[in-house]
mmCIF file of C-alpha atoms in Angstrom:
data_model
loop_
_atom_site.group_PDB
_atom_site.id
_atom_site.type_symbol
_atom_site.label_atom_id
_atom_site.label_comp_id
_atom_site.label_asym_id
_atom_site.label_seq_id
_atom_site.Cartn_x
_atom_site.Cartn_y
_atom_site.Cartn_z
ATOM 1 C CA GLY A 1 -93.727 -227.912 -49.611
ATOM 2 C CA GLN A 2 -95.789 -228.251 -46.463
ATOM 3 C CA GLN A 3 -99.314 -226.884 -46.821
ATOM 4 C CA VAL A 4 -102.323 -226.318 -44.612
ATOM 5 C CA MET A 5 -105.587 -225.807 -46.434
ATOM 6 C CA GLN A 6 -108.918 -224.594 -45.113
ATOM 7 C CA ILE A 7 -112.370 -224.740 -46.590
ATOM 8 C CA PRO A 8 -114.572 -222.942 -47.161
ATOM 9 C CA GLN A 9 -112.902 -219.571 -47.637
ATOM 10 C CA TYR A 10 -116.126 -217.726 -46.802
ATOM 11 C CA GLN A 11 -119.368 -218.752 -45.149
ATOM 12 C CA HIS A 12 -122.466 -216.742 -44.496
ATOM 13 C CA VAL A 13 -125.119 -218.067 -42.134
ATOM 14 C CA GLN A 14 -128.283 -216.886 -40.493
ATOM 15 C CA GLU A 15 -128.041 -216.459 -36.756
ATOM 16 C CA GLY A 16 -128.876 -219.751 -35.093
ATOM 17 C CA GLU A 17 -127.557 -221.931 -37.907
ATOM 18 C CA ASP A 18 -124.561 -224.189 -37.455
ATOM 19 C CA PHE A 19 -121.170 -223.608 -39.056
ATOM 20 C CA THR A 20 -118.208 -225.865 -39.778
ATOM 21 C CA THR A 21 -114.756 -225.127 -41.139
ATOM 22 C CA TYR A 22 -112.330 -227.821 -42.214
ATOM 23 C CA CYS A 23 -108.562 -227.862 -42.105
ATOM 24 C CA ASN A 24 -106.321 -230.281 -44.012
ATOM 25 C CA SER A 25 -102.580 -230.656 -43.763
ATOM 26 C CA SER A 26 -100.233 -232.147 -46.340
ATOM 27 C CA THR A 27 -98.195 -233.643 -43.479
ATOM 28 C CA THR A 28 -98.906 -235.331 -40.159
ATOM 29 C CA LEU A 29 -99.035 -232.754 -37.385
ATOM 30 C CA SER A 30 -97.907 -233.080 -33.777
ATOM 31 C CA ASN A 31 -100.633 -230.628 -32.819
ATOM 32 C CA ILE A 32 -103.159 -228.337 -34.415
ATOM 33 C CA GLN A 33 -104.114 -224.906 -33.154
ATOM 34 C CA TRP A 34 -107.106 -222.715 -33.886
ATOM 35 C CA TYR A 35 -107.207 -218.940 -33.822
ATOM 36 C CA LYS A 36 -109.978 -216.392 -34.243
ATOM 37 C CA GLN A 37 -109.552 -212.935 -35.717
ATOM 38 C CA ARG A 38 -112.419 -210.504 -35.240
ATOM 39 C CA PRO A 39 -112.900 -207.825 -37.916
ATOM 40 C CA GLY A 40 -110.266 -205.143 -37.366
ATOM 41 C CA GLY A 41 -108.534 -207.247 -34.741
ATOM 42 C CA HIS A 42 -105.619 -209.611 -34.491
ATOM 43 C CA PRO A 43 -105.600 -213.428 -34.296
ATOM 44 C CA VAL A 44 -106.317 -214.789 -30.836
ATOM 45 C CA PHE A 45 -105.494 -218.340 -29.794
ATOM 46 C CA LEU A 46 -108.540 -220.509 -29.145
ATOM 47 C CA ILE A 47 -107.322 -224.034 -28.537
ATOM 48 C CA GLN A 48 -104.695 -226.669 -29.214
ATOM 49 C CA LEU A 49 -105.367 -230.343 -29.990
ATOM 50 C CA VAL A 50 -102.616 -232.890 -29.570
ATOM 51 C CA LYS A 51 -104.002 -236.420 -29.561
ATOM 52 C CA SER A 52 -105.260 -238.435 -32.503
ATOM 53 C CA GLY A 53 -109.072 -238.322 -32.571
ATOM 54 C CA GLU A 54 -109.205 -235.681 -29.853
ATOM 55 C CA VAL A 55 -112.408 -233.702 -29.419
ATOM 56 C CA LYS A 56 -112.596 -230.564 -27.290
ATOM 57 C CA LYS A 57 -115.498 -228.254 -26.591
ATOM 58 C CA GLN A 58 -115.647 -224.617 -25.652
ATOM 59 C CA LYS A 59 -119.288 -223.722 -25.066
ATOM 60 C CA ARG A 60 -120.847 -223.797 -28.574
ATOM 61 C CA LEU A 61 -117.518 -224.543 -30.310
ATOM 62 C CA THR A 62 -116.399 -228.132 -30.947
ATOM 63 C CA PHE A 63 -112.891 -228.857 -32.174
ATOM 64 C CA GLN A 64 -111.812 -232.182 -33.591
ATOM 65 C CA PHE A 65 -108.417 -233.599 -34.566
ATOM 66 C CA GLY A 66 -108.471 -236.404 -37.101
ATOM 67 C CA GLU A 67 -107.289 -239.930 -36.434
ATOM 68 C CA ALA A 68 -104.405 -239.549 -38.852
ATOM 69 C CA LYS A 69 -103.504 -236.155 -37.354
ATOM 70 C CA LYS A 70 -103.697 -234.538 -40.795
ATOM 71 C CA ASN A 71 -107.070 -232.875 -40.545
ATOM 72 C CA SER A 72 -109.187 -230.950 -38.111
ATOM 73 C CA SER A 73 -112.537 -229.236 -37.904
ATOM 74 C CA LEU A 74 -114.207 -226.477 -35.948
ATOM 75 C CA HIS A 75 -117.971 -226.653 -35.551
ATOM 76 C CA ILE A 76 -120.057 -223.854 -34.096
ATOM 77 C CA THR A 77 -123.560 -224.734 -32.940
ATOM 78 C CA ALA A 78 -126.274 -222.102 -33.191
ATOM 79 C CA THR A 79 -124.125 -219.234 -34.396
ATOM 80 C CA GLN A 80 -124.414 -215.798 -32.850
ATOM 81 C CA THR A 81 -123.350 -212.420 -34.225
ATOM 82 C CA THR A 82 -120.416 -212.527 -31.808
ATOM 83 C CA ASP A 83 -119.011 -215.477 -33.784
ATOM 84 C CA VAL A 84 -118.268 -213.227 -36.763
ATOM 85 C CA GLY A 85 -114.627 -213.252 -37.809
ATOM 86 C CA THR A 86 -111.958 -215.303 -39.518
ATOM 87 C CA TYR A 87 -110.993 -218.681 -38.104
ATOM 88 C CA PHE A 88 -107.497 -219.967 -38.776
ATOM 89 C CA CYS A 89 -106.039 -223.381 -38.179
ATOM 90 C CA ALA A 90 -102.276 -223.743 -37.781
ATOM 91 C CA GLY A 91 -99.818 -226.574 -37.389
ATOM 92 C CA PRO A 92 -96.133 -226.801 -36.559
ATOM 93 C CA ARG A 93 -93.719 -226.454 -39.401
ATOM 94 C CA GLN A 94 -91.554 -229.452 -40.129
ATOM 95 C CA ALA A 95 -88.546 -227.750 -38.562
ATOM 96 C CA GLY A 96 -88.372 -225.300 -35.707
ATOM 97 C CA THR A 97 -91.023 -223.691 -33.582
ATOM 98 C CA ALA A 98 -92.886 -221.699 -36.178
ATOM 99 C CA LEU A 99 -96.426 -222.425 -37.304
ATOM 100 C CA ILE A 100 -97.901 -222.707 -40.768
ATOM 101 C CA PHE A 101 -101.352 -221.184 -40.989
ATOM 102 C CA GLY A 102 -104.253 -222.020 -43.239
ATOM 103 C CA LYS A 103 -105.720 -219.111 -45.190
ATOM 104 C CA GLY A 104 -108.688 -218.975 -42.878
ATOM 105 C CA THR A 105 -112.458 -219.193 -43.113
ATOM 106 C CA THR A 106 -114.327 -215.928 -42.795
ATOM 107 C CA LEU A 107 -117.695 -216.289 -41.113
ATOM 108 C CA SER A 108 -120.432 -213.702 -41.424
ATOM 109 C CA VAL A 109 -123.686 -213.978 -39.490
ATOM 110 C CA SER A 110 -126.889 -212.119 -40.191
ATOM 111 C CA SER A 111 -129.573 -211.682 -37.564
ATOM 112 C CA ASP B 1 -101.666 -211.473 -19.546
ATOM 113 C CA VAL B 2 -99.132 -211.531 -22.350
ATOM 114 C CA LYS B 3 -98.840 -208.235 -24.080
ATOM 115 C CA VAL B 4 -97.384 -207.780 -27.528
ATOM 116 C CA THR B 5 -97.177 -204.203 -28.686
ATOM 117 C CA GLN B 6 -96.305 -202.765 -32.060
ATOM 118 C CA SER B 7 -94.918 -199.300 -32.556
ATOM 119 C CA SER B 8 -97.597 -197.975 -34.911
ATOM 120 C CA ARG B 9 -101.139 -198.956 -35.885
ATOM 121 C CA TYR B 10 -100.948 -197.065 -39.170
ATOM 122 C CA LEU B 11 -97.933 -195.990 -41.176
ATOM 123 C CA VAL B 12 -97.601 -194.270 -44.546
ATOM 124 C CA LYS B 13 -94.228 -194.290 -46.273
ATOM 125 C CA ARG B 14 -92.897 -193.383 -49.682
ATOM 126 C CA THR B 15 -91.361 -195.786 -52.168
ATOM 127 C CA GLY B 16 -87.654 -196.246 -51.496
ATOM 128 C CA GLU B 17 -87.788 -195.241 -47.840
ATOM 129 C CA LYS B 18 -86.269 -197.426 -45.157
ATOM 130 C CA VAL B 19 -89.010 -198.533 -42.795
ATOM 131 C CA PHE B 20 -88.693 -199.894 -39.272
ATOM 132 C CA LEU B 21 -91.519 -201.788 -37.597
ATOM 133 C CA GLU B 22 -90.979 -202.470 -33.914
ATOM 134 C CA CYS B 23 -92.484 -205.186 -31.749
ATOM 135 C CA VAL B 24 -92.130 -205.648 -28.004
ATOM 136 C CA GLN B 25 -93.377 -208.491 -25.812
ATOM 137 C CA ASP B 26 -93.452 -208.379 -22.041
ATOM 138 C CA MET B 27 -93.565 -212.062 -21.079
ATOM 139 C CA ASP B 28 -90.002 -213.252 -21.600
ATOM 140 C CA HIS B 29 -90.985 -215.331 -24.635
ATOM 141 C CA GLU B 30 -88.227 -217.108 -26.520
ATOM 142 C CA ASN B 31 -89.742 -216.894 -29.998
ATOM 143 C CA MET B 32 -90.860 -213.908 -31.976
ATOM 144 C CA PHE B 33 -92.400 -213.809 -35.439
ATOM 145 C CA TRP B 34 -93.263 -211.356 -38.192
ATOM 146 C CA TYR B 35 -96.175 -212.040 -40.550
ATOM 147 C CA ARG B 36 -97.870 -210.099 -43.267
ATOM 148 C CA GLN B 37 -101.579 -210.490 -43.841
ATOM 149 C CA ASP B 38 -103.203 -209.791 -47.180
ATOM 150 C CA PRO B 39 -106.807 -210.499 -48.233
ATOM 151 C CA GLY B 40 -107.210 -214.050 -49.435
ATOM 152 C CA LEU B 41 -103.620 -214.982 -48.616
ATOM 153 C CA GLY B 42 -103.885 -215.527 -44.880
ATOM 154 C CA LEU B 43 -100.900 -215.114 -42.590
ATOM 155 C CA ARG B 44 -97.555 -215.453 -44.303
ATOM 156 C CA LEU B 45 -94.412 -215.796 -42.239
ATOM 157 C CA ILE B 46 -91.660 -213.343 -43.116
ATOM 158 C CA TYR B 47 -89.016 -214.049 -40.463
ATOM 159 C CA PHE B 48 -88.837 -215.477 -36.988
ATOM 160 C CA SER B 49 -86.346 -215.543 -34.158
ATOM 161 C CA TYR B 50 -85.867 -218.162 -31.457
ATOM 162 C CA ASP B 51 -83.203 -216.325 -29.504
ATOM 163 C CA VAL B 52 -81.418 -213.004 -29.290
ATOM 164 C CA LYS B 53 -79.436 -212.305 -32.460
ATOM 165 C CA MET B 54 -80.824 -215.492 -34.060
ATOM 166 C CA LYS B 55 -83.155 -215.361 -37.034
ATOM 167 C CA GLU B 56 -84.708 -217.733 -39.523
ATOM 168 C CA LYS B 57 -86.287 -216.956 -42.884
ATOM 169 C CA GLY B 58 -89.936 -217.672 -43.311
ATOM 170 C CA ASP B 59 -91.860 -218.051 -46.547
ATOM 171 C CA ILE B 60 -91.479 -214.524 -47.922
ATOM 172 C CA PRO B 61 -88.254 -212.929 -46.613
ATOM 173 C CA GLU B 62 -87.348 -211.097 -49.814
ATOM 174 C CA GLY B 63 -87.190 -207.347 -49.327
ATOM 175 C CA TYR B 64 -87.166 -207.631 -45.535
ATOM 176 C CA SER B 65 -84.618 -208.010 -42.781
ATOM 177 C CA VAL B 66 -84.964 -208.349 -39.016
ATOM 178 C CA SER B 67 -83.098 -207.511 -35.866
ATOM 179 C CA ARG B 68 -83.329 -208.946 -32.381
ATOM 180 C CA GLU B 69 -80.799 -207.314 -30.102
ATOM 181 C CA LYS B 70 -82.834 -207.830 -26.927
ATOM 182 C CA LYS B 71 -85.085 -210.727 -26.022
ATOM 183 C CA GLU B 72 -88.218 -208.623 -25.762
ATOM 184 C CA ARG B 73 -87.818 -206.677 -28.991
ATOM 185 C CA PHE B 74 -88.020 -207.818 -32.611
ATOM 186 C CA SER B 75 -87.750 -205.341 -35.447
ATOM 187 C CA LEU B 76 -88.784 -205.751 -39.063
ATOM 188 C CA ILE B 77 -86.908 -203.620 -41.571
ATOM 189 C CA LEU B 78 -87.944 -202.806 -45.085
ATOM 190 C CA GLU B 79 -84.659 -201.729 -46.660
ATOM 191 C CA SER B 80 -86.284 -199.910 -49.577
ATOM 192 C CA ALA B 81 -90.050 -199.888 -49.341
ATOM 193 C CA SER B 82 -92.039 -200.746 -52.443
ATOM 194 C CA THR B 83 -95.752 -200.472 -53.169
ATOM 195 C CA ASN B 84 -96.129 -204.260 -53.128
ATOM 196 C CA GLN B 85 -95.162 -204.183 -49.461
ATOM 197 C CA THR B 86 -98.368 -202.325 -48.618
ATOM 198 C CA SER B 87 -99.975 -204.716 -46.159
ATOM 199 C CA MET B 88 -100.963 -205.464 -42.570
ATOM 200 C CA TYR B 89 -97.931 -206.558 -40.548
ATOM 201 C CA LEU B 90 -98.465 -208.690 -37.474
ATOM 202 C CA CYS B 91 -95.920 -209.523 -34.823
ATOM 203 C CA ALA B 92 -96.322 -212.545 -32.560
ATOM 204 C CA SER B 93 -94.442 -214.278 -29.778
ATOM 205 C CA SER B 94 -94.462 -217.705 -28.161
ATOM 206 C CA PHE B 95 -92.980 -219.050 -24.983
ATOM 207 C CA THR B 96 -90.854 -222.083 -25.641
ATOM 208 C CA THR B 97 -88.366 -223.343 -28.181
ATOM 209 C CA ALA B 98 -89.211 -226.961 -27.300
ATOM 210 C CA TRP B 99 -92.252 -227.117 -29.576
ATOM 211 C CA ALA B 100 -94.499 -224.921 -31.697
ATOM 212 C CA ASP B 101 -96.400 -223.292 -28.862
ATOM 213 C CA GLU B 102 -99.436 -221.020 -29.047
ATOM 214 C CA GLN B 103 -98.681 -217.604 -30.395
ATOM 215 C CA TYR B 104 -99.702 -214.222 -29.022
ATOM 216 C CA PHE B 105 -100.219 -211.520 -31.590
ATOM 217 C CA GLY B 106 -99.807 -207.783 -31.471
ATOM 218 C CA PRO B 107 -102.486 -205.411 -32.788
ATOM 219 C CA GLY B 108 -100.812 -205.068 -36.196
ATOM 220 C CA THR B 109 -99.371 -202.218 -38.241
ATOM 221 C CA ARG B 110 -101.140 -201.268 -41.431
ATOM 222 C CA LEU B 111 -98.415 -200.021 -43.732
ATOM 223 C CA THR B 112 -99.165 -198.095 -46.891
ATOM 224 C CA VAL B 113 -96.339 -197.437 -49.334
ATOM 225 C CA THR B 114 -97.095 -194.723 -51.882
#
């Protein structure tokens, strides 16, 4: 069945280091979405990418959608303690309006 | 701002009890979703609804049912709670049925079944 995979599952960095999480889909996606869940919180929508090869930036966060629209990445430059949390990618299911989520990458940052 | 509320943040129930988890959204969204979140397993879709009285099974519907009698309210029902249903339950909603739109999540209900 359709799958969305994320790596790594966990990442620990020192404050100021960069961080990247990768998302791979078993199927071509019409869009990819990224969510962030802070510890003890709920997932919050960050961004949606639609076009092949699209790159979007939000301050220190850079999101990329692959040319084949089957993979995506989130890169954080110079991490801060406020970046701590779990980052999920999600793509549309093959039928309907539901999403299929990756298992997430949990980022911890030490100062 | 979209607001999705869930009836309880924490709930403790006994094995065999019937459990109702309620979710309400205030932005006239078409779609509503129920997920469970367990460590290492991410967000798994239980059921979703794209219209009043309409429902679709997700990946793990066994042991659960849902009800959507009004557009703003989506209920998850555990007919006979079991210990393996101890989990964090998240409700979400999204605006349109035209495509898989961004989802807005509620704060979650941590359910413990003893």
